[in-house]
Amino acid sequence: MGTVELDSDDDVQVQALPTPAARTTPPPTAEGGSTSSRKRKERVEAKPAAALPYGWIRKQSKSKKGAYYYANILTGKTQVQRPGPRSKETRVGAGAEGTKEVKKMAPEEVRQRQAEFEAAEAELEAAKRQAAERRAAQKAVVEAEPVEHSEEEPGSQEEEITGEDLAKWKAQEEQREKREVQLKTMPNASDLPPVPPVLEPCLDILKDDKWVERHSLSAGQQRWTLGRAVGEVDFVMNHPSISRQHAALSRGSAGIYLMDLNSGHGIFLDGQRIEKNLRVLLKHGAAIRFGNSTRLYYFHEPL
């Protein structure tokens, strides 16, 4: 483009072109951010935490200091993550919508569920105390030789007791009590099934109140052994609670004697456990149970 030269005497008026409006930037705050970002941050911080869904409560962990977990007093469910709000729950096979409204409980029922939940927690704490007592009893056992233990972090030996463990312990305890009653309860002689004629001393074996087998104690032998060791005993018993050489029968001047050969699960004679390595004279009709086997052995003599 060419250059225009103007004389100093010429009267020329120059009109300034309009400039775009300058964008005003708010001054930075003392924290280094703008006013709008600071306001947004304040709104976020001022927003209260959402309430827990219906039935959920926040509990402080008793095993880990400063930790919390969430429990549902209606279902008994526990979890670490904070449960999100749910106004509806999915239901399989409910049609196109597949949802149903959650029915709220009456305050009395909620309080009852809360009490049940607290009772379950108290029962769990009792189980923890029992586990601690067992550990203390184990530590109190004096070993023949001292064992060097490596240093471990505090609390590493603490057992984590869950609801499944508690249910398992209850089932084992009920099974043990039931077993003790069964071992001490022998059927009456009138309730026994008929057995073949007795021509010599013998052991008649009954299972589920039915005669299944007979071990004859012939006159040509003075001693018989019973146990799981095939080829080492006279009468083999296939049950996990039976020792390899569990018991012995011997002939004496007064009759047939029974002796426990230091077995692991013992011998019950007429419902009473006999002492180990001590001979006991058997009487006609005596009921014998070896270990935890369900089979009953009845001693019979010819009358």
PDB file of C-alpha atoms in Angstrom:
ATOM      1  CA  MET A   1       0.000   0.000   0.000  1.00  0.00           C
ATOM      2  CA  GLY A   2       1.244   3.567  -0.854  1.00  0.00           C
ATOM      3  CA  THR A   3       2.261   6.105   1.761  1.00  0.00           C
ATOM      4  CA  VAL A   4       0.198   9.341   2.127  1.00  0.00           C
ATOM      5  CA  GLU A   5       2.181  12.431   3.050  1.00  0.00           C
ATOM      6  CA  LEU A   6       0.424  15.312   4.849  1.00  0.00           C
ATOM      7  CA  ASP A   7       1.571  18.878   5.076  1.00  0.00           C
ATOM      8  CA  SER A   8       1.603  20.472   8.427  1.00  0.00           C
ATOM      9  CA  ASP A   9      -0.753  23.215   7.201  1.00  0.00           C
ATOM     10  CA  ASP A  10      -3.460  20.819   6.109  1.00  0.00           C
ATOM     11  CA  ASP A  11      -6.355  20.529   8.527  1.00  0.00           C
ATOM     12  CA  VAL A  12      -7.069  16.840   8.835  1.00  0.00           C
ATOM     13  CA  GLN A  13      -9.444  15.269  11.368  1.00  0.00           C
ATOM     14  CA  VAL A  14      -8.792  11.670  12.320  1.00  0.00           C
ATOM     15  CA  GLN A  15     -11.619   9.743  13.986  1.00  0.00           C
ATOM     16  CA  ALA A  16     -10.559   6.923  16.309  1.00  0.00           C
ATOM     17  CA  LEU A  17     -11.976   3.506  15.481  1.00  0.00           C
ATOM     18  CA  PRO A  18     -14.019   1.816  18.177  1.00  0.00           C
ATOM     19  CA  THR A  19     -12.040  -0.898  20.080  1.00  0.00           C
ATOM     20  CA  PRO A  20     -13.643  -4.106  21.394  1.00  0.00           C
ATOM     21  CA  ALA A  21     -14.653  -4.058  25.025  1.00  0.00           C
ATOM     22  CA  ALA A  22     -11.910  -5.427  27.170  1.00  0.00           C
ATOM     23  CA  ARG A  23     -12.787  -8.514  29.271  1.00  0.00           C
ATOM     24  CA  THR A  24     -12.525  -7.695  32.921  1.00  0.00           C
ATOM     25  CA  THR A  25     -10.952 -10.429  35.013  1.00  0.00           C
ATOM     26  CA  PRO A  26     -11.810 -10.431  38.684  1.00  0.00           C
ATOM     27  CA  PRO A  27      -8.802  -9.999  40.873  1.00  0.00           C
ATOM     28  CA  PRO A  28      -7.435 -13.227  42.251  1.00  0.00           C
ATOM     29  CA  THR A  29      -8.251 -14.056  45.796  1.00  0.00           C
ATOM     30  CA  ALA A  30      -5.746 -14.452  48.540  1.00  0.00           C
ATOM     31  CA  GLU A  31      -5.867 -18.253  48.073  1.00  0.00           C
ATOM     32  CA  GLY A  32      -4.897 -17.934  44.406  1.00  0.00           C
ATOM     33  CA  GLY A  33      -8.330 -18.881  42.917  1.00  0.00           C
ATOM     34  CA  SER A  34     -11.082 -16.842  41.394  1.00  0.00           C
ATOM     35  CA  THR A  35     -14.170 -15.769  43.260  1.00  0.00           C
ATOM     36  CA  SER A  36     -16.477 -18.093  41.314  1.00  0.00           C
ATOM     37  CA  SER A  37     -14.347 -21.180  41.956  1.00  0.00           C
ATOM     38  CA  ARG A  38     -14.152 -20.299  45.647  1.00  0.00           C
ATOM     39  CA  LYS A  39     -17.937 -19.998  45.840  1.00  0.00           C
ATOM     40  CA  ARG A  40     -18.388 -23.348  44.126  1.00  0.00           C
ATOM     41  CA  LYS A  41     -15.990 -24.933  46.592  1.00  0.00           C
ATOM     42  CA  GLU A  42     -17.857 -23.421  49.530  1.00  0.00           C
ATOM     43  CA  ARG A  43     -21.152 -24.762  48.181  1.00  0.00           C
ATOM     44  CA  VAL A  44     -19.674 -28.268  47.860  1.00  0.00           C
ATOM     45  CA  GLU A  45     -18.208 -28.156  51.357  1.00  0.00           C
ATOM     46  CA  ALA A  46     -21.427 -26.826  52.829  1.00  0.00           C
ATOM     47  CA  LYS A  47     -23.462 -29.632  51.233  1.00  0.00           C
ATOM     48  CA  PRO A  48     -24.495 -32.054  54.006  1.00  0.00           C
ATOM     49  CA  ALA A  49     -23.773 -35.811  53.676  1.00  0.00           C
ATOM     50  CA  ALA A  50     -26.653 -37.862  52.283  1.00  0.00           C
ATOM     51  CA  ALA A  51     -28.656 -39.786  54.839  1.00  0.00           C
ATOM     52  CA  LEU A  52     -28.186 -43.569  55.003  1.00  0.00           C
ATOM     53  CA  PRO A  53     -30.830 -45.729  53.316  1.00  0.00           C
ATOM     54  CA  TYR A  54     -33.657 -47.106  55.406  1.00  0.00           C
ATOM     55  CA  GLY A  55     -32.482 -49.771  57.847  1.00  0.00           C
ATOM     56  CA  TRP A  56     -28.738 -48.976  57.653  1.00  0.00           C
ATOM     57  CA  ILE A  57     -26.642 -47.748  60.595  1.00  0.00           C
ATOM     58  CA  ARG A  58     -22.988 -46.775  60.970  1.00  0.00           C
ATOM     59  CA  LYS A  59     -21.027 -48.786  63.545  1.00  0.00           C
ATOM     60  CA  GLN A  60     -17.529 -48.366  64.936  1.00  0.00           C
ATOM     61  CA  SER A  61     -15.243 -51.369  64.518  1.00  0.00           C
ATOM     62  CA  LYS A  62     -14.209 -53.011  67.796  1.00  0.00           C
ATOM     63  CA  SER A  63     -11.242 -54.861  66.307  1.00  0.00           C
ATOM     64  CA  LYS A  64      -9.695 -51.973  64.359  1.00  0.00           C
ATOM     65  CA  LYS A  65      -9.446 -48.603  66.088  1.00  0.00           C
ATOM     66  CA  GLY A  66     -10.730 -45.655  64.072  1.00  0.00           C
ATOM     67  CA  ALA A  67     -12.480 -47.846  61.478  1.00  0.00           C
ATOM     68  CA  TYR A  68     -16.202 -47.970  60.761  1.00  0.00           C
ATOM     69  CA  TYR A  69     -18.569 -50.257  58.913  1.00  0.00           C
ATOM     70  CA  TYR A  70     -22.233 -50.210  57.931  1.00  0.00           C
ATOM     71  CA  ALA A  71     -24.854 -52.703  59.111  1.00  0.00           C
ATOM     72  CA  ASN A  72     -28.442 -53.303  58.046  1.00  0.00           C
ATOM     73  CA  ILE A  73     -30.559 -54.068  61.117  1.00  0.00           C
ATOM     74  CA  LEU A  74     -33.345 -55.450  58.915  1.00  0.00           C
ATOM     75  CA  THR A  75     -31.318 -58.064  57.015  1.00  0.00           C
ATOM     76  CA  GLY A  76     -28.211 -58.457  59.197  1.00  0.00           C
ATOM     77  CA  LYS A  77     -25.931 -57.601  56.266  1.00  0.00           C
ATOM     78  CA  THR A  78     -22.671 -55.739  56.956  1.00  0.00           C
ATOM     79  CA  GLN A  79     -20.274 -54.010  54.562  1.00  0.00           C
ATOM     80  CA  VAL A  80     -17.392 -51.548  54.553  1.00  0.00           C
ATOM     81  CA  GLN A  81     -18.594 -49.335  51.691  1.00  0.00           C
ATOM     82  CA  ARG A  82     -21.200 -46.699  52.442  1.00  0.00           C
ATOM     83  CA  PRO A  83     -24.536 -47.905  51.047  1.00  0.00           C
ATOM     84  CA  GLY A  84     -26.072 -45.669  48.403  1.00  0.00           C
ATOM     85  CA  PRO A  85     -29.658 -44.382  48.563  1.00  0.00           C
ATOM     86  CA  ARG A  86     -32.193 -46.880  47.291  1.00  0.00           C
ATOM     87  CA  SER A  87     -35.865 -46.181  47.058  1.00  0.00           C
ATOM     88  CA  LYS A  88     -36.547 -49.277  44.954  1.00  0.00           C
ATOM     89  CA  GLU A  89     -35.051 -52.744  44.720  1.00  0.00           C
ATOM     90  CA  THR A  90     -34.867 -55.109  41.765  1.00  0.00           C
ATOM     91  CA  ARG A  91     -37.194 -58.073  41.717  1.00  0.00           C
ATOM     92  CA  VAL A  92     -36.700 -60.937  39.253  1.00  0.00           C
ATOM     93  CA  GLY A  93     -39.736 -61.767  37.130  1.00  0.00           C
ATOM     94  CA  ALA A  94     -41.726 -58.674  38.061  1.00  0.00           C
ATOM     95  CA  GLY A  95     -42.611 -57.807  34.480  1.00  0.00           C
ATOM     96  CA  ALA A  96     -41.311 -54.931  32.366  1.00  0.00           C
ATOM     97  CA  GLU A  97     -40.737 -52.593  35.264  1.00  0.00           C
ATOM     98  CA  GLY A  98     -38.949 -55.219  37.403  1.00  0.00           C
ATOM     99  CA  THR A  99     -39.081 -53.061  40.555  1.00  0.00           C
ATOM    100  CA  LYS A 100     -41.168 -52.836  43.670  1.00  0.00           C
ATOM    101  CA  GLU A 101     -41.491 -50.239  46.362  1.00  0.00           C
ATOM    102  CA  VAL A 102     -39.684 -50.853  49.648  1.00  0.00           C
ATOM    103  CA  LYS A 103     -42.190 -51.208  52.462  1.00  0.00           C
ATOM    104  CA  LYS A 104     -41.121 -49.414  55.617  1.00  0.00           C
ATOM    105  CA  MET A 105     -41.543 -51.091  58.974  1.00  0.00           C
ATOM    106  CA  ALA A 106     -43.338 -49.818  62.001  1.00  0.00           C
ATOM    107  CA  PRO A 107     -41.167 -48.163  64.673  1.00  0.00           C
ATOM    108  CA  GLU A 108     -41.833 -51.053  67.074  1.00  0.00           C
ATOM    109  CA  GLU A 109     -40.587 -53.592  64.519  1.00  0.00           C
ATOM    110  CA  VAL A 110     -37.528 -51.463  63.772  1.00  0.00           C
ATOM    111  CA  ARG A 111     -36.677 -51.355  67.475  1.00  0.00           C
ATOM    112  CA  GLN A 112     -37.135 -55.128  67.686  1.00  0.00           C
ATOM    113  CA  ARG A 113     -34.789 -55.659  64.733  1.00  0.00           C
ATOM    114  CA  GLN A 114     -32.285 -53.299  66.352  1.00  0.00           C
ATOM    115  CA  ALA A 115     -32.451 -55.322  69.586  1.00  0.00           C
ATOM    116  CA  GLU A 116     -31.962 -58.586  67.658  1.00  0.00           C
ATOM    117  CA  PHE A 117     -28.978 -57.099  65.855  1.00  0.00           C
ATOM    118  CA  GLU A 118     -27.397 -55.969  69.130  1.00  0.00           C
ATOM    119  CA  ALA A 119     -28.047 -59.406  70.678  1.00  0.00           C
ATOM    120  CA  ALA A 120     -26.299 -61.061  67.730  1.00  0.00           C
ATOM    121  CA  GLU A 121     -23.332 -58.725  68.184  1.00  0.00           C
ATOM    122  CA  ALA A 122     -23.200 -59.579  71.896  1.00  0.00           C
ATOM    123  CA  GLU A 123     -23.215 -63.287  71.038  1.00  0.00           C
ATOM    124  CA  LEU A 124     -20.372 -62.712  68.587  1.00  0.00           C
ATOM    125  CA  GLU A 125     -18.379 -60.901  71.278  1.00  0.00           C
ATOM    126  CA  ALA A 126     -18.950 -63.836  73.638  1.00  0.00           C
ATOM    127  CA  ALA A 127     -17.584 -66.187  70.979  1.00  0.00           C
ATOM    128  CA  LYS A 128     -14.516 -63.962  70.656  1.00  0.00           C
ATOM    129  CA  ARG A 129     -13.974 -64.130  74.414  1.00  0.00           C
ATOM    130  CA  GLN A 130     -14.217 -67.918  74.314  1.00  0.00           C
ATOM    131  CA  ALA A 131     -11.646 -68.016  71.509  1.00  0.00           C
ATOM    132  CA  ALA A 132      -9.351 -65.790  73.576  1.00  0.00           C
ATOM    133  CA  GLU A 133      -9.753 -68.101  76.571  1.00  0.00           C
ATOM    134  CA  ARG A 134      -8.853 -71.101  74.411  1.00  0.00           C
ATOM    135  CA  ARG A 135      -5.730 -69.333  73.185  1.00  0.00           C
ATOM    136  CA  ALA A 136      -4.776 -68.482  76.769  1.00  0.00           C
ATOM    137  CA  ALA A 137      -5.261 -72.116  77.829  1.00  0.00           C
ATOM    138  CA  GLN A 138      -3.083 -73.311  74.968  1.00  0.00           C
ATOM    139  CA  LYS A 139      -0.313 -70.906  75.938  1.00  0.00           C
ATOM    140  CA  ALA A 140      -0.496 -72.118  79.550  1.00  0.00           C
ATOM    141  CA  VAL A 141       0.450 -75.670  78.534  1.00  0.00           C
ATOM    142  CA  VAL A 142       4.052 -76.282  79.555  1.00  0.00           C
ATOM    143  CA  GLU A 143       6.069 -77.961  76.805  1.00  0.00           C
ATOM    144  CA  ALA A 144       8.876 -80.391  77.550  1.00  0.00           C
ATOM    145  CA  GLU A 145      11.354 -78.181  75.730  1.00  0.00           C
ATOM    146  CA  PRO A 146      11.062 -74.411  75.339  1.00  0.00           C
ATOM    147  CA  VAL A 147      10.228 -73.279  71.829  1.00  0.00           C
ATOM    148  CA  GLU A 148      11.599 -70.020  70.521  1.00  0.00           C
ATOM    149  CA  HIS A 149       8.869 -67.861  69.056  1.00  0.00           C
ATOM    150  CA  SER A 150       9.584 -65.218  66.491  1.00  0.00           C
ATOM    151  CA  GLU A 151       8.496 -61.686  67.243  1.00  0.00           C
ATOM    152  CA  GLU A 152       5.172 -60.838  65.686  1.00  0.00           C
ATOM    153  CA  GLU A 153       3.240 -57.666  65.346  1.00  0.00           C
ATOM    154  CA  PRO A 154       0.712 -56.943  68.113  1.00  0.00           C
ATOM    155  CA  GLY A 155      -2.752 -58.210  67.312  1.00  0.00           C
ATOM    156  CA  SER A 156      -1.540 -60.660  64.644  1.00  0.00           C
ATOM    157  CA  GLN A 157      -2.809 -63.614  66.715  1.00  0.00           C
ATOM    158  CA  GLU A 158      -6.319 -62.223  67.066  1.00  0.00           C
ATOM    159  CA  GLU A 159      -8.932 -64.469  65.489  1.00  0.00           C
ATOM    160  CA  GLU A 160     -11.478 -62.992  63.150  1.00  0.00           C
ATOM    161  CA  ILE A 161     -14.816 -64.495  64.208  1.00  0.00           C
ATOM    162  CA  THR A 162     -17.585 -64.422  61.611  1.00  0.00           C
ATOM    163  CA  GLY A 163     -21.224 -65.412  61.661  1.00  0.00           C
ATOM    164  CA  GLU A 164     -20.371 -68.586  59.744  1.00  0.00           C
ATOM    165  CA  ASP A 165     -17.870 -69.603  62.439  1.00  0.00           C
ATOM    166  CA  LEU A 166     -20.471 -68.991  65.125  1.00  0.00           C
ATOM    167  CA  ALA A 167     -23.051 -71.139  63.323  1.00  0.00           C
ATOM    168  CA  LYS A 168     -20.460 -73.883  62.798  1.00  0.00           C
ATOM    169  CA  TRP A 169     -19.540 -73.902  66.506  1.00  0.00           C
ATOM    170  CA  LYS A 170     -23.201 -74.104  67.472  1.00  0.00           C
ATOM    171  CA  ALA A 171     -23.756 -77.078  65.141  1.00  0.00           C
ATOM    172  CA  GLN A 172     -20.678 -78.856  66.510  1.00  0.00           C
ATOM    173  CA  GLU A 173     -21.796 -78.263  70.100  1.00  0.00           C
ATOM    174  CA  GLU A 174     -25.298 -79.583  69.368  1.00  0.00           C
ATOM    175  CA  GLN A 175     -23.814 -82.617  67.618  1.00  0.00           C
ATOM    176  CA  ARG A 176     -21.509 -83.273  70.586  1.00  0.00           C
ATOM    177  CA  GLU A 177     -24.361 -83.045  73.098  1.00  0.00           C
ATOM    178  CA  LYS A 178     -26.513 -85.312  70.947  1.00  0.00           C
ATOM    179  CA  ARG A 179     -23.650 -87.783  70.695  1.00  0.00           C
ATOM    180  CA  GLU A 180     -23.126 -87.830  74.471  1.00  0.00           C
ATOM    181  CA  VAL A 181     -26.805 -88.626  75.013  1.00  0.00           C
ATOM    182  CA  GLN A 182     -26.616 -91.359  72.398  1.00  0.00           C
ATOM    183  CA  LEU A 183     -23.544 -92.933  73.989  1.00  0.00           C
ATOM    184  CA  LYS A 184     -25.164 -93.002  77.421  1.00  0.00           C
ATOM    185  CA  THR A 185     -28.500 -94.316  76.144  1.00  0.00           C
ATOM    186  CA  MET A 186     -28.669 -98.042  75.481  1.00  0.00           C
ATOM    187  CA  PRO A 187     -31.823 -99.815  74.237  1.00  0.00           C
ATOM    188  CA  ASN A 188     -33.677-102.075  76.622  1.00  0.00           C
ATOM    189  CA  ALA A 189     -33.188-105.814  76.293  1.00  0.00           C
ATOM    190  CA  SER A 190     -36.884-106.200  75.404  1.00  0.00           C
ATOM    191  CA  ASP A 191     -36.413-103.813  72.446  1.00  0.00           C
ATOM    192  CA  LEU A 192     -33.555-105.821  70.896  1.00  0.00           C
ATOM    193  CA  PRO A 193     -34.171-107.853  67.746  1.00  0.00           C
ATOM    194  CA  PRO A 194     -33.926-111.654  67.922  1.00  0.00           C
ATOM    195  CA  VAL A 195     -30.460-113.158  67.446  1.00  0.00           C
ATOM    196  CA  PRO A 196     -29.367-116.650  66.374  1.00  0.00           C
ATOM    197  CA  PRO A 197     -29.076-119.292  69.092  1.00  0.00           C
ATOM    198  CA  VAL A 198     -26.042-118.803  71.326  1.00  0.00           C
ATOM    199  CA  LEU A 199     -23.867-121.918  71.571  1.00  0.00           C
ATOM    200  CA  GLU A 200     -20.653-120.271  72.861  1.00  0.00           C
ATOM    201  CA  PRO A 201     -19.586-116.836  74.168  1.00  0.00           C
ATOM    202  CA  CYS A 202     -19.904-114.270  71.415  1.00  0.00           C
ATOM    203  CA  LEU A 203     -20.414-110.622  70.449  1.00  0.00           C
ATOM    204  CA  ASP A 204     -23.623-109.943  68.525  1.00  0.00           C
ATOM    205  CA  ILE A 205     -23.409-106.758  66.448  1.00  0.00           C
ATOM    206  CA  LEU A 206     -26.461-104.561  65.903  1.00  0.00           C
ATOM    207  CA  LYS A 207     -26.764-101.542  63.625  1.00  0.00           C
ATOM    208  CA  ASP A 208     -29.923 -99.415  63.396  1.00  0.00           C
ATOM    209  CA  ASP A 209     -31.646-101.927  65.732  1.00  0.00           C
ATOM    210  CA  LYS A 210     -30.936-104.805  63.314  1.00  0.00           C
ATOM    211  CA  TRP A 211     -28.684-107.814  63.832  1.00  0.00           C
ATOM    212  CA  VAL A 212     -25.860-107.742  61.260  1.00  0.00           C
ATOM    213  CA  GLU A 213     -22.981-109.981  62.455  1.00  0.00           C
ATOM    214  CA  ARG A 214     -21.571-112.207  65.205  1.00  0.00           C
ATOM    215  CA  HIS A 215     -18.005-112.607  66.529  1.00  0.00           C
ATOM    216  CA  SER A 216     -17.617-116.015  68.161  1.00  0.00           C
ATOM    217  CA  LEU A 217     -15.235-116.367  71.095  1.00  0.00           C
ATOM    218  CA  SER A 218     -14.376-120.034  70.673  1.00  0.00           C
ATOM    219  CA  ALA A 219     -12.898-122.118  73.458  1.00  0.00           C
ATOM    220  CA  GLY A 220      -9.683-122.809  71.529  1.00  0.00           C
ATOM    221  CA  GLN A 221      -8.483-119.185  71.854  1.00  0.00           C
ATOM    222  CA  GLN A 222      -7.603-117.182  74.950  1.00  0.00           C
ATOM    223  CA  ARG A 223      -7.312-113.592  73.607  1.00  0.00           C
ATOM    224  CA  TRP A 224      -8.887-111.521  70.818  1.00  0.00           C
ATOM    225  CA  THR A 225      -8.065-108.010  69.634  1.00  0.00           C
ATOM    226  CA  LEU A 226     -10.353-105.469  67.932  1.00  0.00           C
ATOM    227  CA  GLY A 227      -9.370-102.419  65.838  1.00  0.00           C
ATOM    228  CA  ARG A 228      -8.780-100.962  62.379  1.00  0.00           C
ATOM    229  CA  ALA A 229      -5.412-102.606  61.644  1.00  0.00           C
ATOM    230  CA  VAL A 230      -6.232-105.234  59.033  1.00  0.00           C
ATOM    231  CA  GLY A 231      -4.010-108.298  59.472  1.00  0.00           C
ATOM    232  CA  GLU A 232      -3.046-107.307  63.024  1.00  0.00           C
ATOM    233  CA  VAL A 233      -6.340-107.772  64.862  1.00  0.00           C
ATOM    234  CA  ASP A 234      -8.837-110.612  65.136  1.00  0.00           C
ATOM    235  CA  PHE A 235     -11.960-108.507  64.566  1.00  0.00           C
ATOM    236  CA  VAL A 236     -11.670-105.555  62.169  1.00  0.00           C
ATOM    237  CA  MET A 237     -13.835-102.455  62.763  1.00  0.00           C
ATOM    238  CA  ASN A 238     -13.982 -99.898  59.928  1.00  0.00           C
ATOM    239  CA  HIS A 239     -14.777 -96.593  61.599  1.00  0.00           C
ATOM    240  CA  PRO A 240     -12.581 -93.447  61.726  1.00  0.00           C
ATOM    241  CA  SER A 241     -12.951 -93.157  65.530  1.00  0.00           C
ATOM    242  CA  ILE A 242     -11.585 -96.681  66.069  1.00  0.00           C
ATOM    243  CA  SER A 243      -7.867 -97.027  66.873  1.00  0.00           C
ATOM    244  CA  ARG A 244      -5.610 -99.501  65.092  1.00  0.00           C
ATOM    245  CA  GLN A 245      -5.682-101.747  68.162  1.00  0.00           C
ATOM    246  CA  HIS A 246      -8.668-100.432  70.090  1.00  0.00           C
ATOM    247  CA  ALA A 247      -9.660-103.175  72.539  1.00  0.00           C
ATOM    248  CA  ALA A 248      -8.894-106.711  73.694  1.00  0.00           C
ATOM    249  CA  LEU A 249     -11.007-109.602  74.957  1.00  0.00           C
ATOM    250  CA  SER A 250      -9.430-112.278  77.111  1.00  0.00           C
ATOM    251  CA  ARG A 251     -10.597-115.433  78.813  1.00  0.00           C
ATOM    252  CA  GLY A 252     -10.206-115.672  82.570  1.00  0.00           C
ATOM    253  CA  SER A 253     -11.285-117.886  85.407  1.00  0.00           C
ATOM    254  CA  ALA A 254     -14.502-115.886  85.931  1.00  0.00           C
ATOM    255  CA  GLY A 255     -15.363-115.449  82.277  1.00  0.00           C
ATOM    256  CA  ILE A 256     -14.606-113.054  79.408  1.00  0.00           C
ATOM    257  CA  TYR A 257     -12.849-109.760  80.194  1.00  0.00           C
ATOM    258  CA  LEU A 258     -12.790-106.528  78.143  1.00  0.00           C
ATOM    259  CA  MET A 259      -9.877-104.044  78.178  1.00  0.00           C
ATOM    260  CA  ASP A 260      -9.343-100.659  76.485  1.00  0.00           C
ATOM    261  CA  LEU A 261      -5.913-100.670  74.781  1.00  0.00           C
ATOM    262  CA  ASN A 262      -5.333 -96.939  75.355  1.00  0.00           C
ATOM    263  CA  SER A 263      -7.679 -96.016  72.506  1.00  0.00           C
ATOM    264  CA  GLY A 264      -8.297 -92.460  71.381  1.00  0.00           C
ATOM    265  CA  HIS A 265     -12.114 -92.389  71.657  1.00  0.00           C
ATOM    266  CA  GLY A 266     -12.644 -94.960  74.395  1.00  0.00           C
ATOM    267  CA  ILE A 267     -15.083 -97.789  75.084  1.00  0.00           C
ATOM    268  CA  PHE A 268     -18.544 -97.434  76.626  1.00  0.00           C
ATOM    269  CA  LEU A 269     -19.907-100.382  78.607  1.00  0.00           C
ATOM    270  CA  ASP A 270     -23.628-100.089  79.413  1.00  0.00           C
ATOM    271  CA  GLY A 271     -23.360 -96.339  78.820  1.00  0.00           C
ATOM    272  CA  GLN A 272     -20.339 -95.791  81.085  1.00  0.00           C
ATOM    273  CA  ARG A 273     -16.825 -95.198  79.783  1.00  0.00           C
ATOM    274  CA  ILE A 274     -14.347 -97.763  81.132  1.00  0.00           C
ATOM    275  CA  GLU A 275     -10.822 -96.965  82.270  1.00  0.00           C
ATOM    276  CA  LYS A 276      -7.928 -97.634  79.924  1.00  0.00           C
ATOM    277  CA  ASN A 277      -5.648-100.669  80.368  1.00  0.00           C
ATOM    278  CA  LEU A 278      -7.965-102.124  83.021  1.00  0.00           C
ATOM    279  CA  ARG A 279      -9.759-105.456  82.579  1.00  0.00           C
ATOM    280  CA  VAL A 280     -13.539-105.451  83.099  1.00  0.00           C
ATOM    281  CA  LEU A 281     -15.580-108.652  83.467  1.00  0.00           C
ATOM    282  CA  LEU A 282     -18.433-108.907  80.956  1.00  0.00           C
ATOM    283  CA  LYS A 283     -21.855-110.110  82.001  1.00  0.00           C
ATOM    284  CA  HIS A 284     -24.449-111.720  79.778  1.00  0.00           C
ATOM    285  CA  GLY A 285     -26.335-109.024  77.828  1.00  0.00           C
ATOM    286  CA  ALA A 286     -23.705-106.313  78.361  1.00  0.00           C
ATOM    287  CA  ALA A 287     -23.919-103.543  75.715  1.00  0.00           C
ATOM    288  CA  ILE A 288     -20.620-102.236  74.335  1.00  0.00           C
ATOM    289  CA  ARG A 289     -19.947 -99.260  72.078  1.00  0.00           C
ATOM    290  CA  PHE A 290     -16.480 -98.653  70.621  1.00  0.00           C
ATOM    291  CA  GLY A 291     -15.478 -95.028  69.944  1.00  0.00           C
ATOM    292  CA  ASN A 292     -18.105 -93.033  68.065  1.00  0.00           C
ATOM    293  CA  SER A 293     -19.332 -95.959  66.011  1.00  0.00           C
ATOM    294  CA  THR A 294     -23.111 -96.380  65.825  1.00  0.00           C
ATOM    295  CA  ARG A 295     -22.786-100.159  66.044  1.00  0.00           C
ATOM    296  CA  LEU A 296     -23.680-101.853  69.344  1.00  0.00           C
ATOM    297  CA  TYR A 297     -21.906-105.011  70.495  1.00  0.00           C
ATOM    298  CA  TYR A 298     -23.841-107.288  72.869  1.00  0.00           C
ATOM    299  CA  PHE A 299     -22.017-109.945  74.841  1.00  0.00           C
ATOM    300  CA  HIS A 300     -23.926-113.213  74.992  1.00  0.00           C
ATOM    301  CA  GLU A 301     -23.172-116.489  76.746  1.00  0.00           C
ATOM    302  CA  PRO A 302     -24.998-119.788  76.394  1.00  0.00           C
ATOM    303  CA  LEU A 303     -27.611-120.120  79.107  1.00  0.00           C
TER     304      LEU A 303
END
